[in-house]
Every structure is written in C-alpha cells, then in structure tokens.
Amino acid sequence: MMPPLTIALPSDREIAVTRQFRAPAELVFDCWTIPALIRRWLGFDDWTYVTCEFDARVGGKWRFVTRSPDGFEMGSGGEVLEITRPGWIKTTELYDQDWTGGQTIVTNRITEHSGITTSVVTVLYPTKEARDGARATPMAEGMEHGFRRLEDLLASLPAG
C-alpha cells in the first residue's frame, strides 16, 4: 500500500491533494476518465451510481449522481476544459447542492517515475471562504478512502 494522500494550500483559493499509485500513468488516467472504471472506485462503498458519464475530450461534459442506501442522491457535473493523455485533466465542477460556494476548477496532473504514478488534484474555489469551508469538511478522509479503492482497482487491472 502506498502512503496516504497529502494536502497543500498553494494559494488562498486552492487545495492540492497529492497521492501516489503503483501503476502506469496511462492506467491511472483511464481510472479517472472511463465511466466503467470510475464506478469501481470513486465514491462511498455502499452508495450506487445513478449516473456516471465522462466525455473525455475538450468541451465534453461529465456528470456523476450517486445514491445512498437511504435514497439520498448527490450529483455533480461540469465540462472538460483541457485533457492530454496520460498527464493532464482540467474540468469545471459544480455540485447540485452547491456546498462549495460556486463552480470550481479541478486540475489533475498525472506523472510517472520508476513505476510510481503521482496524481496531484488541485481544486480552485471561487473564494478563500469556500476553500476554507471545503478544507474544514472530512474531504481528505473521503478522498483517501476512494484512493485506497483506486489502489485496489489498479492492482487488479492488467498493466497494458
């Protein structure tokens, strides 16, 4: 198992989450962009996907809706602004319940060195207050839970 994620605050409106995976960059990229793979790691164990769409091209739309065991639905979506396989994904993101205080810009820089791939996900919030509000939630714990699931998924997939 790889070390847990780390969090940095590169500016007063950003949170950067860094996590490493023992897998090729191409495979990590696929797990971020192919709905059949996204469904297998992103989110809570006992929630189900109602919608999982990701059109991996500039201008493509993405939409995720998950449902809790008690029927609560959480949705988010956005647009792909930039994408270069296997190293770069930049999207807009807006939650249906808009707990982040408006649309965010999410970048994911994926780099590989000696069989270890590093994913740096940076979220740019509309305000410092929105960033601080997100940081005060259990966001890191939830992300690390998903990243452990991603690590298991990557270990189960053929490397190419």
Short mmCIF file of N, CA, C and O in Angstrom, two decimals, residues 1-3 19 22 144 148 151-152:
data_model
loop_
_atom_site.label_atom_id
_atom_site.label_comp_id
_atom_site.label_asym_id
_atom_site.label_seq_id
_atom_site.Cartn_x
_atom_site.Cartn_y
_atom_site.Cartn_z
N MET A 1 0.85 -1.19 0.00
CA MET A 1 0.00 0.00 0.00
C MET A 1 0.89 1.25 0.00
O MET A 1 1.88 1.31 0.70
N MET A 2 0.48 2.22 -0.78
CA MET A 2 1.23 3.48 -0.89
C MET A 2 0.87 4.37 0.30
O MET A 2 -0.18 4.20 0.92
N PRO A 3 1.72 5.36 0.61
CA PRO A 3 1.40 6.30 1.70
C PRO A 3 0.11 7.06 1.41
O PRO A 3 -0.26 7.24 0.25
N ARG A 19 -1.38 12.15 -4.33
CA ARG A 19 -1.44 10.72 -3.95
C ARG A 19 -0.65 9.93 -4.99
O ARG A 19 -0.68 10.26 -6.18
N ARG A 22 1.02 2.66 -7.41
CA ARG A 22 1.98 1.76 -8.04
C ARG A 22 1.32 1.21 -9.30
O ARG A 22 0.79 0.09 -9.31
N GLU A 144 -9.16 9.89 0.58
CA GLU A 144 -8.22 8.80 0.85
C GLU A 144 -8.94 7.45 0.79
O GLU A 144 -8.39 6.47 0.28
N ARG A 148 -7.76 4.52 -1.74
CA ARG A 148 -7.44 3.14 -1.38
C ARG A 148 -8.20 2.17 -2.28
O ARG A 148 -7.67 1.14 -2.70
N GLU A 151 -6.44 2.21 -5.55
CA GLU A 151 -5.22 1.41 -5.45
C GLU A 151 -5.53 -0.08 -5.65
O GLU A 151 -4.85 -0.79 -6.39
N ASP A 152 -6.60 -0.56 -5.01
CA ASP A 152 -7.02 -1.96 -5.17
C ASP A 152 -7.43 -2.24 -6.62
O ASP A 152 -7.09 -3.28 -7.18
#
